Coordinates of C-alpha atoms in Angstrom, one line a residue:
M1 CA 4.0 -1.5 -21.6
K2 CA 1.7 -3.7 -23.6
R3 CA -1.7 -2.5 -24.8
L4 CA -4.4 -5.0 -24.0
R5 CA -7.0 -6.0 -26.6
E6 CA -10.6 -5.5 -25.5
T7 CA -11.3 -9.3 -25.8
E8 CA -8.5 -10.2 -23.5
R9 CA -9.4 -11.6 -20.1
E10 CA -7.2 -9.1 -18.2
Y11 CA -8.8 -6.2 -20.1
L12 CA -12.3 -7.4 -19.3
V13 CA -11.5 -7.8 -15.6
V14 CA -9.8 -4.4 -15.1
N15 CA -12.4 -2.7 -17.2
N16 CA -15.2 -4.1 -15.1
H17 CA -13.5 -3.1 -11.8
F18 CA -13.0 0.4 -13.2
L19 CA -16.5 1.0 -14.7
S20 CA -18.4 -0.5 -11.8
G21 CA -16.5 1.8 -9.4
I22 CA -16.3 5.0 -11.4
S23 CA -20.1 4.9 -12.2
V24 CA -20.8 5.5 -8.5
I25 CA -19.8 9.1 -9.0
Y26 CA -19.4 9.7 -12.8
D27 CA -21.7 8.7 -15.6
G28 CA -20.8 8.8 -19.2
V29 CA -17.2 7.8 -19.3
E30 CA -15.5 5.5 -21.8
V31 CA -12.3 3.6 -21.5
T32 CA -10.0 4.5 -24.4
S33 CA -7.2 2.0 -23.5
I34 CA -5.8 -0.3 -20.9
Y35 CA -2.1 -1.0 -20.8
K36 CA -0.3 -3.6 -18.8
F37 CA 3.1 -2.9 -17.2
D38 CA 5.6 -5.6 -18.3
W39 CA 8.0 -5.7 -15.4
E40 CA 11.1 -7.7 -15.4
A41 CA 13.7 -8.4 -12.7
P42 CA 14.8 -6.7 -10.6
R43 CA 11.6 -4.5 -10.2
S44 CA 9.2 -7.4 -9.8
D45 CA 11.7 -9.3 -7.7
I46 CA 12.0 -6.4 -5.2
F47 CA 8.2 -6.4 -4.7
Q48 CA 8.0 -10.1 -4.4
K49 CA 10.8 -10.2 -1.8
Q50 CA 9.0 -7.5 0.2
N51 CA 5.8 -9.6 0.0
E52 CA 7.7 -12.6 1.4
I53 CA 9.4 -10.5 4.2
I54 CA 6.1 -9.0 5.4
N55 CA 4.3 -12.4 5.2
A56 CA 7.0 -14.0 7.3
T57 CA 7.0 -11.1 9.8
R58 CA 3.2 -10.5 10.1
G59 CA 1.8 -13.9 9.1
N60 CA 0.0 -12.2 6.3
S61 CA 1.4 -9.7 3.8
N62 CA -2.1 -8.3 3.1
V63 CA -1.6 -7.8 -0.6
I64 CA -4.5 -5.9 -2.4
Q65 CA -5.1 -4.0 -5.6
A66 CA -5.7 -0.2 -5.4
W67 CA -5.9 2.8 -7.7
Y68 CA -3.4 5.7 -8.2
G69 CA -4.4 8.8 -10.0
A70 CA -1.7 10.1 -12.5
S71 CA -1.1 12.4 -15.4
A72 CA 0.3 11.1 -18.7
R73 CA 3.7 12.6 -17.8
L74 CA 3.6 10.9 -14.4
V75 CA 2.8 7.5 -15.9
G76 CA 6.0 7.8 -17.9
S77 CA 8.0 8.9 -14.9
I78 CA 6.7 6.0 -12.7
L79 CA 7.6 3.6 -15.5
D80 CA 11.2 5.0 -15.6
H81 CA 11.8 6.0 -12.0
G82 CA 9.1 4.6 -9.8
F83 CA 7.1 6.7 -7.3
V84 CA 9.3 9.6 -6.4
L85 CA 7.1 12.3 -4.9
P86 CA 4.3 12.0 -2.3
T87 CA 0.7 12.5 -3.6
K88 CA -0.7 16.0 -3.5
V89 CA -4.1 15.9 -1.8
P90 CA -6.6 18.5 -0.7
S91 CA -6.0 19.8 2.8
T92 CA -9.3 18.3 3.9
D93 CA -8.2 14.9 2.8
I94 CA -4.7 14.6 4.4
Y95 CA -3.9 11.5 6.3
G96 CA -0.1 11.7 6.4
I97 CA 2.5 12.3 3.7
G98 CA 3.0 9.5 1.2
I99 CA 1.6 7.7 -1.9
Y100 CA -2.2 7.7 -1.8
L101 CA -4.1 4.9 -3.3
S102 CA -7.9 4.2 -3.2
P103 CA -9.5 0.8 -2.8
L104 CA -10.4 -1.3 -5.8
G105 CA -14.1 -0.4 -5.5
L106 CA -13.4 3.4 -5.3
P107 CA -11.5 4.4 -8.4
H108 CA -13.4 7.8 -8.5
L109 CA -11.4 9.0 -5.5
S110 CA -8.1 8.6 -7.3
A111 CA -9.7 10.0 -10.5
E112 CA -10.3 13.3 -8.7
L113 CA -6.6 13.6 -8.0
A114 CA -5.6 12.9 -11.6
D115 CA -5.3 15.6 -14.3
A116 CA -6.7 15.2 -17.8
D117 CA -4.4 15.8 -20.7
E118 CA -5.0 18.2 -23.6
N119 CA -7.3 15.6 -25.2
G120 CA -9.4 15.2 -22.1
V121 CA -8.0 11.8 -21.3
T122 CA -7.5 10.9 -17.6
R123 CA -5.3 8.0 -16.4
L124 CA -5.5 5.7 -13.4
I125 CA -2.9 3.1 -12.5
L126 CA -4.1 -0.1 -10.9
C127 CA -1.4 -1.3 -8.5
R128 CA -0.7 -4.3 -6.5
V129 CA 0.1 -3.2 -2.9
V130 CA 1.7 -4.9 0.1
L131 CA -0.2 -3.3 3.0
G132 CA 1.1 -5.5 5.8
E133 CA -0.2 -4.1 9.1
V134 CA -2.2 -0.9 8.5
E135 CA -2.4 1.8 11.1
K136 CA -5.1 4.5 11.4
V137 CA -3.7 8.0 10.6
E138 CA -5.6 11.0 11.9
A139 CA -7.0 13.6 9.6
G140 CA -4.5 16.5 9.0
S141 CA -1.5 14.4 10.2
Q142 CA 1.9 15.2 8.7
Q143 CA 3.1 11.7 9.5
D144 CA 5.5 10.4 6.8
F145 CA 6.5 7.0 8.2
S146 CA 5.0 4.3 10.4
S147 CA 4.6 5.4 14.0
T148 CA 6.0 2.1 15.4
V149 CA 7.6 -1.1 14.0
E150 CA 4.3 -2.8 14.4
F151 CA 2.8 -1.0 11.3
D152 CA 3.7 -1.0 7.6
T153 CA 1.3 1.4 6.0
G154 CA -1.4 3.9 6.9
S155 CA -5.1 4.6 6.2
D156 CA -7.8 7.0 7.1
D157 CA -9.8 4.1 8.4
P158 CA -8.3 0.6 8.2
K159 CA -11.7 -1.1 8.5
N160 CA -13.5 1.0 5.9
P161 CA -10.8 2.8 4.0
R162 CA -11.1 5.6 1.5
W163 CA -7.4 5.9 1.3
Y164 CA -4.3 3.7 1.8
V165 CA -1.1 5.6 2.4
V166 CA 2.2 4.0 1.5
W167 CA 5.1 5.9 3.0
S168 CA 7.4 7.4 0.3
N169 CA 10.5 5.5 1.5
N170 CA 8.6 2.2 1.1
A171 CA 7.0 3.0 -2.3
E172 CA 9.3 0.9 -4.5
T173 CA 9.1 -2.1 -2.3
H174 CA 5.4 -2.0 -1.4
I175 CA 3.8 -0.9 -4.7
L176 CA 3.9 -2.6 -8.1
P177 CA 2.0 -0.8 -10.9
E178 CA 0.1 -3.4 -13.0
F179 CA -2.3 -1.6 -15.4
V180 CA -2.9 1.9 -16.8
V181 CA -6.6 2.7 -17.5
S182 CA -7.1 5.7 -19.8
F183 CA -10.6 7.2 -20.0
K184 CA -12.6 10.3 -21.0
P185 CA -16.2 11.6 -21.2
S186 CA -18.2 9.6 -23.7
S187 CA -19.0 11.4 -27.0
N188 CA -22.6 11.8 -26.1
M189 CA -21.7 13.8 -23.0
K190 CA -20.1 16.6 -25.1
G191 CA -17.0 16.8 -22.9
Q192 CA -18.8 16.9 -19.6
V193 CA -19.0 14.1 -17.0
R194 CA -22.2 14.0 -15.1
K195 CA -22.1 13.3 -11.4
V196 CA -24.5 10.8 -10.1
C197 CA -25.6 9.8 -6.6
S198 CA -22.6 8.9 -4.3
L199 CA -23.1 5.5 -2.7
E200 CA -20.6 6.6 0.0
K201 CA -22.9 9.5 1.0
V202 CA -26.0 7.2 0.8
F203 CA -24.2 4.8 3.2
L204 CA -23.3 7.5 5.6
K205 CA -26.8 9.0 5.7
I206 CA -28.6 5.7 5.9
R207 CA -26.7 4.9 9.1
D208 CA -28.9 7.4 11.0
S209 CA -32.1 5.9 9.7
L210 CA -31.6 2.2 10.6
P211 CA -31.4 0.3 13.9
P212 CA -28.0 -1.1 14.8
A213 CA -28.7 -4.7 13.6
Q214 CA -29.9 -3.5 10.2
F215 CA -27.0 -1.1 9.8
R216 CA -24.5 -3.8 10.5
E217 CA -26.1 -5.8 7.7
V218 CA -25.7 -3.0 5.1
S219 CA -22.3 -2.1 6.5
T220 CA -21.1 -5.7 5.7
S221 CA -22.4 -5.4 2.1
Y222 CA -20.8 -1.9 1.8
S223 CA -17.4 -3.2 2.9
T224 CA -17.7 -6.0 0.3
Y225 CA -18.6 -3.5 -2.4
R226 CA -15.5 -1.3 -1.5
A227 CA -13.3 -4.4 -1.7
G228 CA -14.5 -4.7 -5.4
T229 CA -16.4 -8.0 -5.0
L230 CA -19.9 -6.6 -5.0
S231 CA -21.4 -4.5 -7.8
K232 CA -23.0 -1.1 -7.4
D233 CA -26.4 -2.5 -8.5
D234 CA -26.2 -5.4 -6.0
L235 CA -25.3 -2.9 -3.2
M236 CA -28.3 -0.7 -4.0
R237 CA -30.6 -3.8 -4.0
K238 CA -29.2 -4.6 -0.6
F239 CA -29.8 -1.1 0.7
R240 CA -33.4 -1.3 -0.6
Q241 CA -34.0 -4.7 0.8
V242 CA -32.9 -3.8 4.3
A243 CA -34.0 -0.2 4.5
G244 CA -37.1 -0.3 2.4
D245 CA -38.2 2.0 -0.5
E246 CA -39.4 4.9 1.7
I247 CA -36.2 5.3 3.8
L248 CA -33.9 4.7 0.8
N249 CA -35.7 7.2 -1.5
S250 CA -35.6 9.8 1.3
V251 CA -31.9 9.3 1.8
I252 CA -31.2 9.6 -1.9
M253 CA -33.2 12.9 -2.1
E254 CA -31.2 14.2 0.9
V255 CA -27.9 13.3 -0.9
F256 CA -28.9 15.1 -4.1
A257 CA -30.2 18.1 -2.1
S258 CA -26.8 18.4 -0.3
K259 CA -24.8 18.8 -3.6

């Protein structure tokens, strides 16, 4: 792997995606390093071939970037052997058995599945993923492969996903790790990471306070945010613009009260 310099374009892009997403839940983190996987044939060729096969079959290979939470030991294992074991997730968050990755705009979800090392450093892997046709997997499902040949991967909600699930037997062909982001609580946080208001919870609660037309407007912006193309600040401005100060402030207070 190659360590990226902080002035390199790839570092700046990955760092921006990570910090804009992680700050939704965690405040006071600092990136300690970003490494780039330096894949050579045949690993990269296998992924590219799968991309071409799905594109020819489906008309669109649906390639995205997504986060995977990993320990330092697991990063080394993935580099040497690839994704071998399915992700361990809480029983309340099971949507099949496979490799769990969170959308580009939601790195905090994968961060909660990652273990910090003895120095307090946590690692996320930013991967390129061939999703192909995504099927909805019901909560609690023990499904470990596509239900029919019409689907390639799974998700808790294909339209507004929190998780993408790549079945273990497809991991090597559908996932290509690209970057490893290492981070820890910033020095002024004294080892503690402070949780801040969850935009996901704000979005879910604001739904009950808006008429359908207005909710569709904020829903579109929220989907854009989760895709990683809208910043947290811009999303909050959209919430405030559509809902108004009174409703938004009330919703935020409810979110904090529910913690």
